[in-house]
XYZ file of C-alpha atoms in Angstrom:
405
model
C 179.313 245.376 -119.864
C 176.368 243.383 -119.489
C 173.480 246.127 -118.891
C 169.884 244.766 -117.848
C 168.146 247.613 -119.199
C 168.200 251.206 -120.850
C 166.946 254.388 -118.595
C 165.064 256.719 -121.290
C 165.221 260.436 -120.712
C 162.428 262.280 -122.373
C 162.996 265.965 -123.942
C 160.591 268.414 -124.488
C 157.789 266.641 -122.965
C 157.700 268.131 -119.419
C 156.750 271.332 -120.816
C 153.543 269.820 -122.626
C 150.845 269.864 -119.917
C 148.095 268.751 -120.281
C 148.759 266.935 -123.434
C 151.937 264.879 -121.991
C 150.400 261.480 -121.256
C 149.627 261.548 -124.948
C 153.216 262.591 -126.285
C 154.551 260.082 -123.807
C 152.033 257.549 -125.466
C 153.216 258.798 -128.918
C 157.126 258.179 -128.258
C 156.504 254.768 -126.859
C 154.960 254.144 -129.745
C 157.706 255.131 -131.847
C 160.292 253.474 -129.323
C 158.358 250.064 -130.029
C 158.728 250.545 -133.699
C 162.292 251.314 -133.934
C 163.040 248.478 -131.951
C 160.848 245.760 -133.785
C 163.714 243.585 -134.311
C 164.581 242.782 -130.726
C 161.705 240.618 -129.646
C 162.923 240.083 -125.845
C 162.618 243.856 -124.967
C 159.848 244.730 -122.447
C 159.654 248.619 -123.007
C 157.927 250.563 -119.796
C 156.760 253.980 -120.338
C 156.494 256.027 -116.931
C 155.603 259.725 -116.570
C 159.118 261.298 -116.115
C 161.073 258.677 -118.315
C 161.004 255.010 -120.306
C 162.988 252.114 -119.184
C 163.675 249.475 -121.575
C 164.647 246.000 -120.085
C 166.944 243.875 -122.538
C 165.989 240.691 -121.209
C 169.212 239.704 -122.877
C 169.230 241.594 -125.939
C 172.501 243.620 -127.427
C 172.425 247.019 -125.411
C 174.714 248.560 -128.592
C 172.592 247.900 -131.080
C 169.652 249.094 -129.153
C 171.155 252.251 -128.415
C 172.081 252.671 -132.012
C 168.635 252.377 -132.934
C 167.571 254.389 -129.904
C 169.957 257.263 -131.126
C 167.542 258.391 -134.144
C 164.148 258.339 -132.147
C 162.758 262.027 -132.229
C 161.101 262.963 -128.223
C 164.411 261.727 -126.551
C 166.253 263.485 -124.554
C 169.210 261.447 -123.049
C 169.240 257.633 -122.024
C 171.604 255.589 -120.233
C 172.368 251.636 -120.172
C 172.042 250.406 -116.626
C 172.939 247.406 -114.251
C 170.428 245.688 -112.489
C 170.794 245.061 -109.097
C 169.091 243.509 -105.616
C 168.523 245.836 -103.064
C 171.064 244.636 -101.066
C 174.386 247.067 -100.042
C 176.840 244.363 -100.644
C 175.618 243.134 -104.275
C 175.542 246.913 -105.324
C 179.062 247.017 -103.876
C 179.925 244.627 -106.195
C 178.311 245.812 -109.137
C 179.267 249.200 -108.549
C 182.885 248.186 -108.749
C 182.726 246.080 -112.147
C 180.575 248.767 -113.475
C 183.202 251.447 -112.467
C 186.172 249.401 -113.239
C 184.684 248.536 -116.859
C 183.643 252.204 -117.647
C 185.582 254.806 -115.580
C 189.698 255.124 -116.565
C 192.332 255.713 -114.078
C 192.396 258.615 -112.212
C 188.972 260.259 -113.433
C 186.838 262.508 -111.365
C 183.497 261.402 -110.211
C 180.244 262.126 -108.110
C 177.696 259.291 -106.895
C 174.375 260.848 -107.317
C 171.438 259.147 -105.826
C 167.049 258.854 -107.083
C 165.018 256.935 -104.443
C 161.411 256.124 -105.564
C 161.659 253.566 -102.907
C 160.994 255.599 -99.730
C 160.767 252.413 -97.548
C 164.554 251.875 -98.176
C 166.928 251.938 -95.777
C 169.413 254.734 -96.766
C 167.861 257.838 -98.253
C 169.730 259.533 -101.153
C 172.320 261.494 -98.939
C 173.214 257.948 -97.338
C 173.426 256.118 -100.237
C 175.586 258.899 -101.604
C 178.550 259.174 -99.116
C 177.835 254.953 -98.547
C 179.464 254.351 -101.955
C 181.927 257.346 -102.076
C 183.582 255.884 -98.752
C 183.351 252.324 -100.554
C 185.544 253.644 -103.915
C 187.906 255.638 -101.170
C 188.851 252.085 -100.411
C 188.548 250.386 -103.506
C 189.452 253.083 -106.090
C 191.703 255.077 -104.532
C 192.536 256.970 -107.968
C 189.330 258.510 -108.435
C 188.840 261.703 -107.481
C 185.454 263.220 -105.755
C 184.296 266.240 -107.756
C 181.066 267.460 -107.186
C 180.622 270.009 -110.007
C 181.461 268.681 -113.733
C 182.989 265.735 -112.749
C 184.397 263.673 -115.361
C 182.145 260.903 -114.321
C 178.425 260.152 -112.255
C 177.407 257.193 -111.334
C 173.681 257.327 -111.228
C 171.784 255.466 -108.502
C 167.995 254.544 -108.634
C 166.245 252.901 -106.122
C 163.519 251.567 -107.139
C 160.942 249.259 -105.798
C 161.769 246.145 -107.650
C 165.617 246.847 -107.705
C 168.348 249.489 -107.485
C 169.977 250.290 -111.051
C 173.558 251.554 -111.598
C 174.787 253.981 -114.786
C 177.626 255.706 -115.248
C 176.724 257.121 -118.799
C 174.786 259.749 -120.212
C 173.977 259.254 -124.082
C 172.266 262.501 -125.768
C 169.352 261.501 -127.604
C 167.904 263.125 -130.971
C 165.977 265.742 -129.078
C 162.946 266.901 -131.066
C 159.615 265.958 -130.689
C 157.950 262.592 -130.986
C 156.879 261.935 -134.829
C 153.479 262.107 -135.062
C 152.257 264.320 -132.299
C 152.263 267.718 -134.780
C 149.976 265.895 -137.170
C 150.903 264.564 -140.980
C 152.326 266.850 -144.055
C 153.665 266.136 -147.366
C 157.485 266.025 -147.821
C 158.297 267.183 -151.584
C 161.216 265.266 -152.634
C 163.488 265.527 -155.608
C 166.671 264.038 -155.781
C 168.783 266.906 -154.107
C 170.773 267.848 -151.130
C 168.216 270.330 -149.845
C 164.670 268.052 -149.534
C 165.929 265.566 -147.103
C 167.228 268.155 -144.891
C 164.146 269.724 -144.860
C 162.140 266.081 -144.339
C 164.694 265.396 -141.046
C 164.068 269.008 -139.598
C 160.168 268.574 -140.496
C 160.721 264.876 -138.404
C 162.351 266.606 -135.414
C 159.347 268.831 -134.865
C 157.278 265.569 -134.698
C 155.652 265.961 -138.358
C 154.869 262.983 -139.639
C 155.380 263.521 -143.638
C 155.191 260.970 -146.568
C 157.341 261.568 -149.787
C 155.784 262.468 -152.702
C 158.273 262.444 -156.015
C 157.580 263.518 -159.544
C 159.473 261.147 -162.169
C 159.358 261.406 -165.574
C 160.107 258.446 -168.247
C 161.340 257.683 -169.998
C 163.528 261.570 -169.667
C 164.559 260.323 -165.563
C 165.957 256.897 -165.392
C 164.953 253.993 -162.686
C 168.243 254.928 -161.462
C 167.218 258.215 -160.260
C 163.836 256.901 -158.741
C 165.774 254.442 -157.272
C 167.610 256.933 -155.377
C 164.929 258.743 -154.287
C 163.465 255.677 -152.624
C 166.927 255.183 -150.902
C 167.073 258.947 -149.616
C 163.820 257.796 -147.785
C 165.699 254.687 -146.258
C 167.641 257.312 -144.385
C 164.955 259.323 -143.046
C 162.556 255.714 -142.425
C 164.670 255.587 -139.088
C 163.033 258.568 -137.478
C 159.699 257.807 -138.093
C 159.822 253.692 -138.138
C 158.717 253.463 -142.167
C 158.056 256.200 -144.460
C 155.263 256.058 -147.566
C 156.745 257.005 -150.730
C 154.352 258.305 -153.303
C 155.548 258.301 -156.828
C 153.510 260.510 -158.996
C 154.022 260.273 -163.324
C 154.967 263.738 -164.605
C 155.638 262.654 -168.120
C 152.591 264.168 -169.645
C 152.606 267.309 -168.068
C 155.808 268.376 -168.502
C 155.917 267.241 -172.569
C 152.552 269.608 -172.545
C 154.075 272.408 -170.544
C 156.681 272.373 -172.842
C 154.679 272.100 -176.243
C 152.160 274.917 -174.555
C 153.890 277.555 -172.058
C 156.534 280.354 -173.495
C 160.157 279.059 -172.302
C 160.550 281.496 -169.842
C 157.474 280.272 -167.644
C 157.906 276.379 -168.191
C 159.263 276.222 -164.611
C 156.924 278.207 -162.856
C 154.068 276.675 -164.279
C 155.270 272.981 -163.662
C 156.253 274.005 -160.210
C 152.620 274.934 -159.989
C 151.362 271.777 -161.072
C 153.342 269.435 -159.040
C 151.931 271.695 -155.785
C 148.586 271.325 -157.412
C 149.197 267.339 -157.057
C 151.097 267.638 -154.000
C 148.073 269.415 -152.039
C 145.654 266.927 -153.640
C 147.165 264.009 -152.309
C 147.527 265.577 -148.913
C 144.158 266.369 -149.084
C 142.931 262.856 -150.057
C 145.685 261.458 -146.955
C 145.204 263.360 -144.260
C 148.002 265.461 -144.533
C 147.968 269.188 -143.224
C 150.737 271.164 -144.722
C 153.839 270.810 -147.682
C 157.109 270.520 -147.157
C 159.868 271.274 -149.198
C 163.386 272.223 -149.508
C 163.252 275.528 -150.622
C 166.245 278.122 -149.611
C 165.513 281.864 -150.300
C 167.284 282.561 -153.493
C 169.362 279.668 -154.479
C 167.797 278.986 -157.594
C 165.394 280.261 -160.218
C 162.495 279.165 -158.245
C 163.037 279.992 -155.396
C 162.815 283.963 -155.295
C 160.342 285.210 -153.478
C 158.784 286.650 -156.429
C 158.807 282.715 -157.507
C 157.451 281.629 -154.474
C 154.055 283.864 -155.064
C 153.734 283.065 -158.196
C 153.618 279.054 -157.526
C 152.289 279.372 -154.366
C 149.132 280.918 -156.244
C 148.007 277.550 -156.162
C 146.915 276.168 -152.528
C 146.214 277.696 -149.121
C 147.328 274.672 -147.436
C 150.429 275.597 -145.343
C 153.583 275.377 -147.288
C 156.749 274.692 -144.511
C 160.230 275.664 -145.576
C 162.807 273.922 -143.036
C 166.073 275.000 -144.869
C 164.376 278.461 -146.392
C 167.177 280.817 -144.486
C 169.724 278.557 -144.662
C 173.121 278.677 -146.716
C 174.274 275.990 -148.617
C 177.294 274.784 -146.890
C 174.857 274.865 -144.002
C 172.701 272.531 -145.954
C 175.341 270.442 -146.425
C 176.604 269.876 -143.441
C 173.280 268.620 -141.966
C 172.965 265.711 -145.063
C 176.160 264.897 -144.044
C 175.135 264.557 -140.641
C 172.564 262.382 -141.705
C 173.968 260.304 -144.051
C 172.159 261.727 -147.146
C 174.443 263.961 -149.016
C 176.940 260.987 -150.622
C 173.469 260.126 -152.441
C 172.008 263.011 -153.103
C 174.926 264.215 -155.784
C 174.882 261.015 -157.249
C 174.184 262.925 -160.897
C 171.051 260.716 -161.325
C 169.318 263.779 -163.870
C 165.246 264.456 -162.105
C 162.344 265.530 -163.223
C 163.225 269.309 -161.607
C 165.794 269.345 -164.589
C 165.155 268.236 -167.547
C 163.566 270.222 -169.976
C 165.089 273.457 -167.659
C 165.100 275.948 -169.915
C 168.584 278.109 -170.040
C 166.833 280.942 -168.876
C 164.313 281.032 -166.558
C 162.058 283.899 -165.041
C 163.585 284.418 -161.718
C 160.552 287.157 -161.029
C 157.859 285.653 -162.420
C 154.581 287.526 -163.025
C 151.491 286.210 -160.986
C 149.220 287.054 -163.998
C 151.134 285.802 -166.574
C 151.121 282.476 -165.125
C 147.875 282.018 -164.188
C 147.382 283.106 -167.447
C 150.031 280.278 -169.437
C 149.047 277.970 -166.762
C 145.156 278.431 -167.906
C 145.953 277.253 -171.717
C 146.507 274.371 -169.451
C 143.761 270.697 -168.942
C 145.086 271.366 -165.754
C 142.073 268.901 -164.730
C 142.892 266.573 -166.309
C 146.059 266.372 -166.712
C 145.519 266.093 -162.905
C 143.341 263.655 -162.920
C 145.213 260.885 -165.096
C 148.210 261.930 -163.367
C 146.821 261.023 -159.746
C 145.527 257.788 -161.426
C 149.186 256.590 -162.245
C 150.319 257.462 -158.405
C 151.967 254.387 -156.887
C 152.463 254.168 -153.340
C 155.711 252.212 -151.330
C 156.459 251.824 -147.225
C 159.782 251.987 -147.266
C 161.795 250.952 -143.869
C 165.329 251.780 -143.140
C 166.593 247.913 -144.019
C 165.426 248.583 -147.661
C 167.968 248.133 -150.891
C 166.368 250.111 -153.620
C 169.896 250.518 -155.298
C 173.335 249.322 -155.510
C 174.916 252.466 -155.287
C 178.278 251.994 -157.564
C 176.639 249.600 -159.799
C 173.789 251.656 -160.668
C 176.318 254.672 -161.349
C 178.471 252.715 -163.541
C 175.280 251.818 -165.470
C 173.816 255.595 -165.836
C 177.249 257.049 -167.179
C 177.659 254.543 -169.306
């Protein structure tokens, strides 16, 4: 079908108040940036919902894109048409012919913005259903949960026909809840965590510990490509790649084996808070679940939380892992994430770690610590990427073939 434009539905907005013009601002923002690669669009926010005109461009591929935009809460791809009864008797029929299969139940249901027009929404209403008695005689009128609705708004430029109803991401516009700090290693759990943090309109930027020459370019590699699928939701993501190599060889050398993970846990939240201090960022993010591993008891938690009293945000923290799982999936990380690409969260893991670690004892190990500057050349060697969804940071068999070999 050859739509004109794309009728944008907007989610949890209404209930913002006050503050609405500037999540509607926020989201067309975030519309416009999705979209970059269709020049011809002319994108028109309104205060109950967006219309995009195509001005010729593919509606599919705009939709696809439109799909992963947080703030949205349905949309629909609709016909253009002169205010004229006969041309939207015609376009009502090639729309319904194109989209609505034998036999299907339907309702016509009518918006008029356009009070100078003249049939009002009750006339427009039984107007077409008497025109498809005629001309469809296989559809069946159904006024509650039909199968089908074709949606009529008269507007003052045109009228527009639709007879679909896409569900969009839902959510919150990215952005409007302010900037935090995604911690990402190269697991299932993190970019769960980073698309839930997204859907609550937190804008985050990924900050990942590697260690060389102990974590390969293979596994930064994939931590940069984990962010390609997440870069949809929020237009581009930063990536902030932070050395770890010294401090974990002088954890090792220094701390008893039993606190080496605590302590380094503590460092890289040290580092995590003090870049989201020196960004603008406002909490941490991370994948923690409640008991899955070693760190991440709740004795654990305390103990490395120690650290910071900036917020610390736990997306996934009560979730089970199959739960877990089924989200990546859902999103297209999880194939990469158990690519066995060894990070800087596991090497040098020592076989048994304190699950209930004391809080004294590792301020204590921690304090044998140039935690200073260890911090301080550390922060020096941070390199920062934008990474968009159309990046290639790996070929994904290749790259595999090469680390097990």
């Amino acid at each position: 079908m050859n739509y004109s434009e794309i009728m944008v539905r907007y989610g949890e907005l209404s209930t913002k108040g006050k503050n609405r013009q500037a999540f509607i601002g926020r989201l067309h923002g975030n519309i416009t940036k999705a979209l970059h690669e269709f020049p011809a669009l002319t994108i028109r926010p309104k205060r109950d919902r967006l219309h995009i005109e195509l001005n010729g461009e593919d509606s599919t591929a705009v939709m696809a894109r439109l799909s992963k935009v947080f703030g949205i809460q349905s949309y629909s791809p609709s016909v253009k048409v002169a205010k004229d009864m006969d041309a939207v008797h015609e376009a009502a029929l090639a729309l319904m012919n194109e989209t609505v299969p034998q036999g299907s139940s339907y309702k016509v249901y009518t918006r008029r913005s356009d009070h100078t027009f003249e049939l009002d929404t009750n006339e427009m209403n039984l107007n077409l259903g008497d025109f498809f008695v005629d001309h469809r005689p296989d559809l069946k009128v159904q006024m509650h949960q039909p199968d089908f609705t074709l949606r009529v708004e008269v507007r003052r430029e045109a009228i527009y026909l639709s007879t679909q109803t896409i569900l969009g991401a839902g959510g919150m516009p990215v952005g409007t809840a302010g900037k935090a700090m995604l911690m990402l290693s190269g697991g299932i759990d993190s970019p769960v965590a980073g698309y839930y943090a997204l859907k609550r309109g937190v804008d985050i930027e990924m900050v990942h510990f590697f260690s060389p020459p102990y974590t390969s370019d293979s596994a930064l590699n994939k931590a940069k490509q984990l962010t390609t699928k997440l870069a949809p939701y929020a237009g581009y993501i930063e990536f902030i790649q932070v050395p770890f190599t010294e401090i974990q060889e002088t954890i090792k050398a220094t701390v008893p084996e039993g606190y080496l993970m605590t302590v380094q846990r503590r460092l890289m939240l040290r580092l995590t808070a003090a870049l989201a201090e020196k960004r603008g960022g406002l909490a941490i993010v991370n994948g923690e679940s409640i008991g899955q591993v070693a760190s991440q008891t709740l004795e654990s938690m305390v103990a490395i939380n120690d650290v910071t009293t900036m917020p610390i945000i736990r997306p996934v923290a009560t979730m089970d892992k199959t739960e877990i799982i089924k989200v990546a999936e859902d999103i297209d990380t999880y194939a990469l994430s158990i690519m066995p690409f060894e990070d800087c969260c596991t090497i040098f893991a020592p076989p048994s770690p304190k699950t209930k670690p004391n809080l004294d004892k590792s301020r204590y190990f921690e304090s044998k610590l140039d935690v200073a500057g260890l911090m301080e050349r550390a922060l020096a060697g941070v390199k920062v990427t934008e990474i968009k969804s159309s990046d290639e940071f790996m070929n994904q068999d290749q790259d595999l073939i090469t680390e097990l070999l």
